Amino acid sequence: MYPLRVLGRPAVPSTPDQNGQRSNPPATSGIALGFERVTKVFPDGTRAVDGVTFQVRSGEMVAIVGPSGCGKSTLLRLASRLTAPSSGEIRIGDGNLGYVFQDPTLLPWRTVQRNVELLAELAGVSAAERTQRAAQAIILTGLSGFERHRPRALSGGMRMRVSLARALTMRPRIFLFDEPFGALDEITRERLNAELLGLFEREGFAGLFVTHSVNEAAYLASRVLVMSPRPGHIVAEIPIPFAYPRAPELRFAAEFASVAGQISASLREKPR
Amino acid sequence: MIAPMLVFALMIGIWLAISYVLLEPRRRFLMPPPQDVVHVGLLDPRNFSEILVALWSTTQVAIVGLAVAIAVGTLVPVAMIQARWIEWSIYPWAVVLQTIPILAIVPLIGFWFQFGFSSRVLVCVLISLFPIITNTLFGLKSSDQAHHDLFTLQRASRIQRLLKLQLPGALPAIMSGWRIAAGLSVVGAIVGDFFFRQGDPGIGRLIDDYRARLQSEQLFAAVALSSLLGLVVFWGFGLLGTLLVGSWHESHRTTE
């Protein structure tokens, strides 16, 4: 069978694995990201996010699901301070923040290697150091052999890997994912989900993963927050009781189906 | 490759027909037959070198004019994208610059800058500046919002944003601006030759002299070589574009 332990609590990775690969063990008690009654009203009067409160602990993966246009992406823009909240408070833990956009946002004139180096380059990391970091990230994301390719020579899935590798070079303590695999075919998507989990288990970052796929949310996260249609607020919080590491076969387990059903049910609930 | 050669043969045929059928010998100087143009204008070493020397003088004017236009035409849009108010205060004047009929202000330029090299260069700059400004500005402003967000998240400085995002992204547009401007700078240099006749004679002045002396074989040869110059410049800048952005941008993929 597959390694599947059903626990009564959210599975938060807290110990380095046997190989001692996790370089920075997360302080499990710490808060990586905290939203406190955050509201965002756009200048045109659109209330995108309405009184949202939640926390992401260090080393924890939280997913947000909701219908299109419910303000999920706005939450991430708020978390990364690309946008300021209209009211409420956002706290963010120490360390770098990684952001993976809906699009890979690669620079078409740069090769894979140079794209992966970009953030470190902007941060003023020395050439030798960033080459080494990029090489590492390229191995981690399975891009070896594609270093000299330009983005347009890559498939959608490969471009997303480059985007992921680029964020990894900054060794973020929290990762924000804005439906990164939404545009990919299902096979590629599931494969990248599994690889992302591998990275998460190995690197020990915290993650906030926005998606409209219930399956993706349940597979990746230890907690799923369900958002209502606009004005977006959190209508349910569903713990996912499966320990990491999670095998891809988990998706076909009866317990998984029941959790996914629970998420779907709260998505269908009429907003009060 | 065959079709353009056929058109070329057809044009030569029409040319010959006009020279020998339409024009009586007395008026044949209006359209001397092609073999006379080649014989007198290109194969006679004295005439040929006279044309080449003048063409080189014009080329120098065009090169200097284009270089100045490229420098100004790149710096101005870079300043414009730094703040909305800069763009709003400068752009209307760039448009005005474009709408000034160059020939109308040629006498003024002569008053202010004498009737030599610098005036010729100035005409060149005035004629070729606008397409560089508009194309560069368009290119600089067309970076993706998501890319800007990426740079903002990494707290990139203005100069990093300019050098690593905006300028490289604008390169395809910049290249098409340069290409248009390069052709115009040759036109500008020849126009300048006509009016500013001090210093080395350029090809424009030579063409005017040939016209006055009814030396139509040389006139035709000079016109043909000026066109060739324009063609070489256009082709050269196309090649430059392919070298700079061909590896990643569709506009400059080799489609031979």
XYZ file of C-alpha atoms in Angstrom:
528
model
C 0.000 0.000 0.000
C 0.963 3.616 0.042
C 2.347 5.468 3.005
C -0.832 6.994 4.314
C -1.411 7.829 7.903
C -4.661 9.411 8.889
C -4.122 11.754 11.737
C -6.592 13.727 13.731
C -4.671 16.972 13.371
C -3.188 18.996 10.533
C 0.074 17.459 9.449
C 2.754 20.037 9.984
C 6.256 18.935 9.092
C 8.404 19.621 12.085
C 11.410 17.359 11.942
C 14.156 17.147 9.387
C 14.016 13.958 7.360
C 16.406 11.092 7.908
C 18.947 12.410 5.431
C 19.121 15.666 7.305
C 18.463 17.447 4.023
C 16.442 20.267 5.400
C 18.904 23.096 5.745
C 16.741 25.416 7.830
C 14.398 23.532 10.121
C 11.339 25.727 10.584
C 10.350 26.956 13.984
C 6.954 25.290 14.092
C 5.602 27.680 16.640
C 6.341 30.738 14.461
C 3.827 32.498 12.287
C 4.933 32.879 8.676
C 1.949 34.973 7.653
C -0.979 36.427 9.530
C -4.078 38.239 8.251
C -6.201 40.080 10.801
C -9.630 41.304 9.578
C -8.123 42.418 6.281
C -10.356 44.241 3.830
C -9.453 45.496 0.391
C -11.647 47.906 -1.494
C -10.383 48.971 -4.915
C -10.550 52.611 -6.018
C -13.523 51.779 -8.238
C -15.454 50.632 -5.151
C -15.082 46.894 -5.729
C -14.877 45.103 -2.397
C -12.457 42.318 -3.300
C -11.616 40.961 0.133
C -13.818 41.389 3.162
C -12.627 40.925 6.731
C -10.292 38.012 6.151
C -8.491 36.494 9.138
C -6.153 33.510 8.960
C -2.640 32.418 9.760
C 0.012 30.316 8.105
C 2.456 28.769 10.527
C 6.101 28.287 9.625
C 6.607 25.194 7.532
C 2.876 24.783 6.947
C 1.156 24.564 3.562
C -2.231 26.241 3.423
C -4.430 26.254 0.349
C -7.150 28.710 -0.522
C -9.915 27.594 -2.849
C -12.723 29.699 -4.150
C -14.624 30.570 -7.299
C -13.037 32.783 -9.934
C -12.956 36.444 -9.035
C -13.383 35.882 -5.298
C -10.248 37.825 -4.429
C -7.871 34.888 -3.995
C -5.151 36.553 -6.024
C -5.753 39.813 -4.201
C -4.957 37.993 -0.947
C -1.530 37.120 -2.309
C -0.906 40.624 -3.584
C -1.795 41.863 -0.123
C 0.441 39.286 1.576
C 3.398 40.323 -0.588
C 2.679 44.039 -0.128
C 2.179 44.594 -3.843
C -1.108 46.115 -2.706
C -1.902 47.797 0.592
C -4.987 46.717 2.550
C -7.840 49.194 3.003
C -8.136 48.082 6.609
C -6.866 45.328 8.841
C -3.398 44.091 9.571
C -1.005 41.794 7.769
C 1.976 40.354 9.560
C 4.720 38.497 7.837
C 7.510 36.455 9.412
C 11.228 36.912 8.895
C 13.006 35.709 5.802
C 12.448 36.029 2.104
C 9.114 35.711 0.420
C 8.745 33.706 -2.759
C 5.995 34.466 -5.237
C 4.986 32.190 -8.078
C 2.628 33.934 -10.449
C -0.153 32.540 -12.598
C 2.107 33.035 -15.604
C 5.720 31.927 -15.467
C 6.740 35.619 -16.030
C 10.074 34.631 -17.539
C 12.139 37.166 -19.428
C 12.041 35.876 -23.019
C 15.501 37.223 -23.872
C 17.186 35.321 -21.056
C 18.155 31.675 -21.084
C 16.803 29.337 -18.403
C 20.024 29.728 -16.424
C 19.892 33.526 -16.558
C 16.175 33.594 -15.748
C 16.749 31.495 -12.669
C 19.547 33.851 -11.613
C 17.418 36.975 -12.021
C 16.160 37.508 -8.469
C 19.538 36.862 -6.891
C 21.014 39.264 -9.422
C 18.516 41.972 -8.425
C 19.283 41.301 -4.776
C 22.979 41.918 -5.412
C 24.148 38.361 -4.763
C 27.653 37.821 -6.132
C 27.970 36.156 -9.536
C 29.662 33.041 -8.188
C 27.098 32.596 -5.441
C 24.095 33.050 -7.715
C 25.458 30.682 -10.342
C 25.768 28.088 -7.638
C 22.281 28.783 -6.250
C 20.794 28.643 -9.729
C 22.558 25.356 -10.471
C 21.085 23.909 -7.311
C 17.568 25.164 -8.066
C 17.814 23.840 -11.618
C 18.643 20.358 -10.326
C 15.847 20.524 -7.731
C 13.234 21.421 -10.335
C 14.363 18.875 -12.894
C 15.612 21.413 -15.419
C 19.078 19.959 -15.909
C 20.069 20.010 -19.553
C 17.792 22.957 -20.351
C 20.062 25.691 -18.931
C 20.773 27.248 -22.318
C 17.233 27.110 -23.685
C 15.166 30.224 -24.093
C 11.646 30.194 -22.602
C 9.905 29.969 -25.943
C 11.601 26.634 -26.598
C 10.022 25.178 -23.441
C 6.614 23.657 -22.745
C 4.219 25.298 -20.296
C 5.172 22.873 -17.555
C 8.877 23.453 -18.054
C 8.382 27.223 -17.933
C 6.616 26.842 -14.610
C 9.571 24.839 -13.320
C 11.856 27.716 -14.289
C 9.578 30.118 -12.446
C 9.712 27.861 -9.394
C 13.493 27.493 -9.624
C 13.860 31.260 -9.840
C 11.893 31.711 -6.610
C 13.857 28.940 -4.904
C 17.175 30.725 -5.382
C 16.095 33.269 -2.779
C 15.466 30.478 -0.238
C 12.117 31.887 0.811
C 10.636 31.070 4.182
C 7.156 31.536 2.776
C 5.995 30.823 -0.734
C 2.916 32.394 -2.298
C 1.474 30.424 -5.184
C -1.100 32.098 -7.398
C -2.712 29.204 -9.300
C 0.661 28.385 -10.797
C -0.483 25.183 -12.521
C -3.900 26.415 -13.621
C -2.979 26.648 -17.292
C -1.355 23.216 -17.509
C -2.811 19.919 -18.647
C -3.854 17.534 -15.914
C -0.975 15.091 -16.275
C 1.650 17.836 -16.052
C -0.238 19.453 -13.253
C -0.343 16.330 -11.092
C 3.295 15.690 -11.714
C 4.234 19.215 -10.703
C 2.001 18.939 -7.636
C 3.965 15.891 -6.538
C 7.286 17.596 -7.233
C 6.196 20.708 -5.394
C 5.322 18.580 -2.387
C 8.764 17.014 -2.597
C 10.334 20.480 -2.536
C 8.086 21.539 0.327
C 9.043 18.511 2.388
C 12.707 18.944 1.629
C 13.064 22.710 1.943
C 10.617 23.257 4.768
C 9.172 26.561 3.610
C 5.681 27.687 4.485
C 3.240 27.980 1.603
C 0.014 29.713 0.737
C -1.382 28.079 -2.368
C -4.270 29.676 -4.222
C -6.182 27.423 -6.600
C -9.638 26.686 -7.872
C -8.964 22.968 -7.948
C -10.320 21.142 -4.904
C -8.111 18.120 -5.606
C -4.978 20.180 -5.848
C -5.784 21.982 -2.603
C -6.488 18.770 -0.706
C -3.410 17.036 -2.057
C -0.961 19.820 -1.257
C -2.179 21.502 1.887
C -2.493 20.635 5.526
C -5.401 23.069 5.799
C -7.770 24.359 3.147
C -9.490 27.689 3.469
C -12.644 28.066 1.401
C -13.543 31.503 0.111
C -16.946 32.817 -0.889
C -17.684 34.672 -4.097
C -16.992 38.397 -4.047
C -16.712 40.126 -1.660
C -14.357 37.305 -0.720
C -14.268 36.098 2.831
C -13.368 32.768 4.382
C -16.413 30.558 4.847
C -14.774 27.345 5.987
C -11.489 25.938 7.198
C -10.968 22.264 6.532
C -8.012 20.373 8.014
C -6.491 17.764 5.716
C -5.575 14.821 7.928
C -2.842 13.187 5.849
C 0.760 13.178 6.966
C 3.611 14.194 4.711
C 5.253 12.822 2.670
C 2.191 12.183 0.570
C 2.289 9.745 -2.298
C 0.541 10.658 -5.559
C -1.715 7.619 -5.045
C -3.253 9.398 -2.087
C -5.586 11.089 -4.543
C -7.368 7.786 -5.116
C -7.896 6.885 -1.481
C -11.437 6.849 -0.087
C -10.436 9.169 2.765
C -9.106 11.665 0.242
C -12.370 11.614 -1.683
C -14.300 12.267 1.481
C -12.140 15.296 2.388
C -12.390 16.634 -1.152
C -16.165 16.181 -0.972
C -16.210 18.194 2.224
C -14.347 21.066 0.524
C -16.656 20.955 -2.491
C -19.675 21.052 -0.205
C -18.484 24.233 1.526
C -17.768 25.797 -1.870
C -21.389 25.205 -2.842
C -22.823 26.717 0.318
C -24.810 29.858 -0.257
C -23.069 32.922 1.121
C -24.825 34.297 4.152
C 14.373 35.077 -56.291
C 13.155 34.605 -59.867
C 10.097 36.854 -59.620
C 12.027 40.030 -58.624
C 14.516 39.373 -61.444
C 11.638 39.139 -63.912
C 10.271 42.456 -62.654
C 13.769 43.916 -63.018
C 13.988 42.686 -66.635
C 10.553 44.106 -67.329
C 11.552 47.494 -65.914
C 14.707 47.558 -68.033
C 12.536 46.701 -71.023
C 10.160 49.590 -70.338
C 13.153 51.867 -69.791
C 14.657 50.883 -73.154
C 11.277 51.343 -74.840
C 10.943 54.858 -73.429
C 14.501 55.802 -74.416
C 14.371 54.474 -77.970
C 10.695 54.436 -78.949
C 9.015 57.219 -77.030
C 11.814 59.797 -77.020
C 13.314 61.219 -80.198
C 17.163 61.461 -80.069
C 16.983 65.204 -79.299
C 15.066 64.571 -76.061
C 16.750 61.278 -75.137
C 18.671 63.000 -72.312
C 15.411 62.876 -70.321
C 15.820 59.122 -70.047
C 19.204 57.932 -71.305
C 19.231 54.182 -72.052
C 20.598 51.975 -69.237
C 23.779 50.932 -71.059
C 24.761 54.622 -71.447
C 24.140 55.214 -67.742
C 26.379 52.273 -66.874
C 28.974 53.266 -69.435
C 29.238 56.976 -68.630
C 28.196 57.040 -64.979
C 29.720 53.875 -63.576
C 32.476 52.672 -65.906
C 34.171 56.014 -66.460
C 36.583 56.150 -63.495
C 36.504 59.945 -63.223
C 32.729 60.196 -63.103
C 32.412 57.164 -60.875
C 34.912 58.388 -58.301
C 33.263 61.829 -58.299
C 29.966 60.184 -57.381
C 31.542 57.907 -54.785
C 33.352 60.769 -53.039
C 30.115 62.764 -52.853
C 28.223 59.704 -51.646
C 30.792 59.172 -48.890
C 30.417 62.793 -47.758
C 26.639 62.283 -47.556
C 27.089 58.984 -45.765
C 29.216 60.689 -43.113
C 26.485 63.261 -42.541
C 23.885 60.507 -42.304
C 25.988 58.494 -39.842
C 26.630 61.443 -37.537
C 22.991 62.558 -37.804
C 21.697 59.080 -37.061
C 24.074 58.673 -34.118
C 22.869 61.946 -32.590
C 19.233 61.001 -33.248
C 19.743 57.584 -31.635
C 21.393 59.109 -28.556
C 18.706 61.772 -28.097
C 15.914 59.450 -29.194
C 16.877 56.878 -26.554
C 17.559 59.256 -23.672
C 14.350 61.243 -24.084
C 11.984 58.229 -23.781
C 14.053 56.881 -20.875
C 13.442 60.211 -19.124
C 9.769 60.118 -20.127
C 9.066 56.778 -18.443
C 10.507 57.979 -15.142
C 7.454 60.093 -14.419
C 4.107 60.796 -16.017
C 4.603 64.552 -15.893
C 7.859 64.334 -17.833
C 6.149 62.341 -20.560
C 3.214 64.725 -20.667
C 5.451 67.783 -20.880
C 7.819 66.450 -23.549
C 5.724 64.254 -25.813
C 3.618 67.023 -27.417
C 6.834 68.753 -28.446
C 8.134 65.580 -30.029
C 4.933 65.513 -32.077
C 5.401 69.175 -33.009
C 8.941 68.360 -34.090
C 7.511 65.731 -36.407
C 4.912 68.063 -37.906
C 7.327 70.914 -38.693
C 7.815 70.912 -42.455
C 11.573 70.457 -42.554
C 11.954 72.283 -45.853
C 10.239 75.317 -44.362
C 12.766 75.713 -41.580
C 15.803 74.911 -43.690
C 16.559 78.615 -44.277
C 16.440 79.244 -40.527
C 18.824 76.400 -39.865
C 21.163 77.977 -42.395
C 20.989 81.332 -40.580
C 21.758 79.801 -37.228
C 24.221 77.033 -38.005
C 25.881 78.166 -41.249
C 25.593 76.377 -44.542
C 27.922 73.448 -43.928
C 28.303 70.126 -42.186
C 26.528 70.954 -38.925
C 23.392 72.178 -40.674
C 23.256 69.047 -42.809
C 23.578 66.918 -39.695
C 20.823 68.893 -38.003
C 18.395 68.272 -40.875
C 19.223 64.588 -40.582
C 18.543 64.579 -36.856
C 15.254 66.458 -37.189
C 14.005 64.068 -39.833
C 14.997 60.826 -38.122
C 14.397 61.636 -34.450
C 10.646 61.137 -34.148
C 10.377 57.485 -35.205
C 13.152 56.632 -32.758
C 11.393 58.420 -29.898
C 7.973 56.875 -30.553
C 9.233 53.338 -31.090
C 11.548 53.438 -28.091
C 8.839 54.915 -25.863
C 6.345 52.312 -27.021
C 8.857 49.539 -26.367
C 9.793 50.807 -22.913
C 6.162 51.083 -21.889
C 5.127 47.666 -23.120
C 6.763 45.565 -20.380
C 4.336 43.156 -18.714
C 2.702 44.254 -15.483
C 3.544 40.827 -14.032
C 7.223 41.412 -14.810
C 7.016 44.772 -13.085
C 5.458 43.058 -10.059
C 8.316 40.575 -10.033
C 10.842 43.405 -9.988
C 8.859 45.286 -7.343
C 8.790 42.222 -5.099
C 12.548 41.984 -5.313
C 12.793 45.722 -4.536
C 14.595 46.387 -7.808
C 15.982 49.886 -8.249
C 14.900 52.107 -11.123
C 18.163 51.519 -12.873
C 17.844 47.723 -12.504
C 14.303 47.903 -13.836
C 15.496 49.953 -16.788
C 18.534 47.861 -17.648
C 17.226 44.390 -16.926
C 13.556 44.709 -17.866
C 12.524 47.745 -19.851
C 15.429 48.254 -22.239
C 15.937 44.600 -23.218
C 12.179 44.192 -23.600
C 12.025 47.290 -25.773
C 14.813 46.142 -28.063
C 12.579 44.782 -30.864
C 10.657 48.080 -30.988
C 13.878 50.086 -30.701
C 15.320 48.143 -33.625
C 12.364 48.929 -35.857
C 12.677 52.594 -34.876
C 16.351 52.611 -35.814
C 15.618 50.905 -39.087
C 13.054 53.495 -40.131
C 15.276 56.320 -38.903
C 18.296 54.987 -40.790
C 16.429 55.241 -44.091
C 15.205 58.719 -43.173
C 18.683 59.886 -42.194
C 19.911 59.150 -45.723
C 16.995 61.181 -47.085
C 17.780 63.951 -44.589
C 21.444 64.020 -45.561
C 20.594 64.327 -49.256
C 18.054 67.082 -48.559
C 20.725 68.831 -46.492
C 23.168 68.591 -49.431
C 20.772 70.464 -51.665
C 20.528 73.444 -49.373
C 23.789 73.654 -47.477
C 26.438 73.786 -50.107
C 29.526 74.744 -48.112
C 32.231 72.164 -47.482
C 32.602 68.828 -49.267
C 29.866 68.439 -51.848
C 27.467 65.650 -50.979
C 25.536 63.494 -53.386
C 22.485 65.789 -53.205
C 24.489 68.741 -54.444
C 26.142 66.643 -57.141
C 22.720 65.453 -58.347
C 21.590 69.061 -58.514
C 24.697 70.034 -60.489
C 24.213 67.150 -62.950
C 20.642 68.308 -63.449
C 21.768 71.874 -64.116
C 24.390 70.674 -66.612
C 22.002 68.189 -68.247
C 24.488 65.374 -67.542
C 21.696 62.883 -67.325
C 23.813 59.695 -67.519
C 25.718 60.765 -64.390
C 22.470 61.978 -62.831
C 20.894 58.556 -63.246
C 24.006 56.802 -61.928
C 24.091 59.078 -58.869
C 20.408 58.468 -58.148
C 20.883 54.717 -58.496
C 23.852 54.723 -56.109
C 21.977 56.859 -53.545
C 19.135 54.348 -53.639
C 21.671 51.598 -53.155
C 22.975 53.425 -50.076
C 19.461 53.565 -48.619
C 19.028 49.872 -49.346
C 22.336 48.914 -47.725
C 21.493 50.947 -44.623
C 18.024 49.375 -44.335
C 19.446 45.901 -44.810
C 22.298 46.563 -42.371
C 19.922 47.599 -39.622
C 17.729 44.603 -40.315
C 20.793 42.439 -39.794
C 21.658 44.269 -36.584
C 18.131 43.620 -35.329
C 18.422 39.930 -36.102
C 21.732 39.751 -34.265
C 20.381 41.516 -31.185
C 16.900 40.059 -30.780
C 16.604 37.252 -33.308
C 17.295 34.633 -30.657
C 14.121 35.387 -28.734
C 11.739 37.667 -30.603
C 9.408 36.695 -33.435
C 9.826 39.970 -35.337
C 13.406 39.203 -36.273
C 13.336 35.494 -36.965
C 15.081 34.651 -40.170
C 12.386 33.826 -42.687
C 14.467 33.225 -45.779
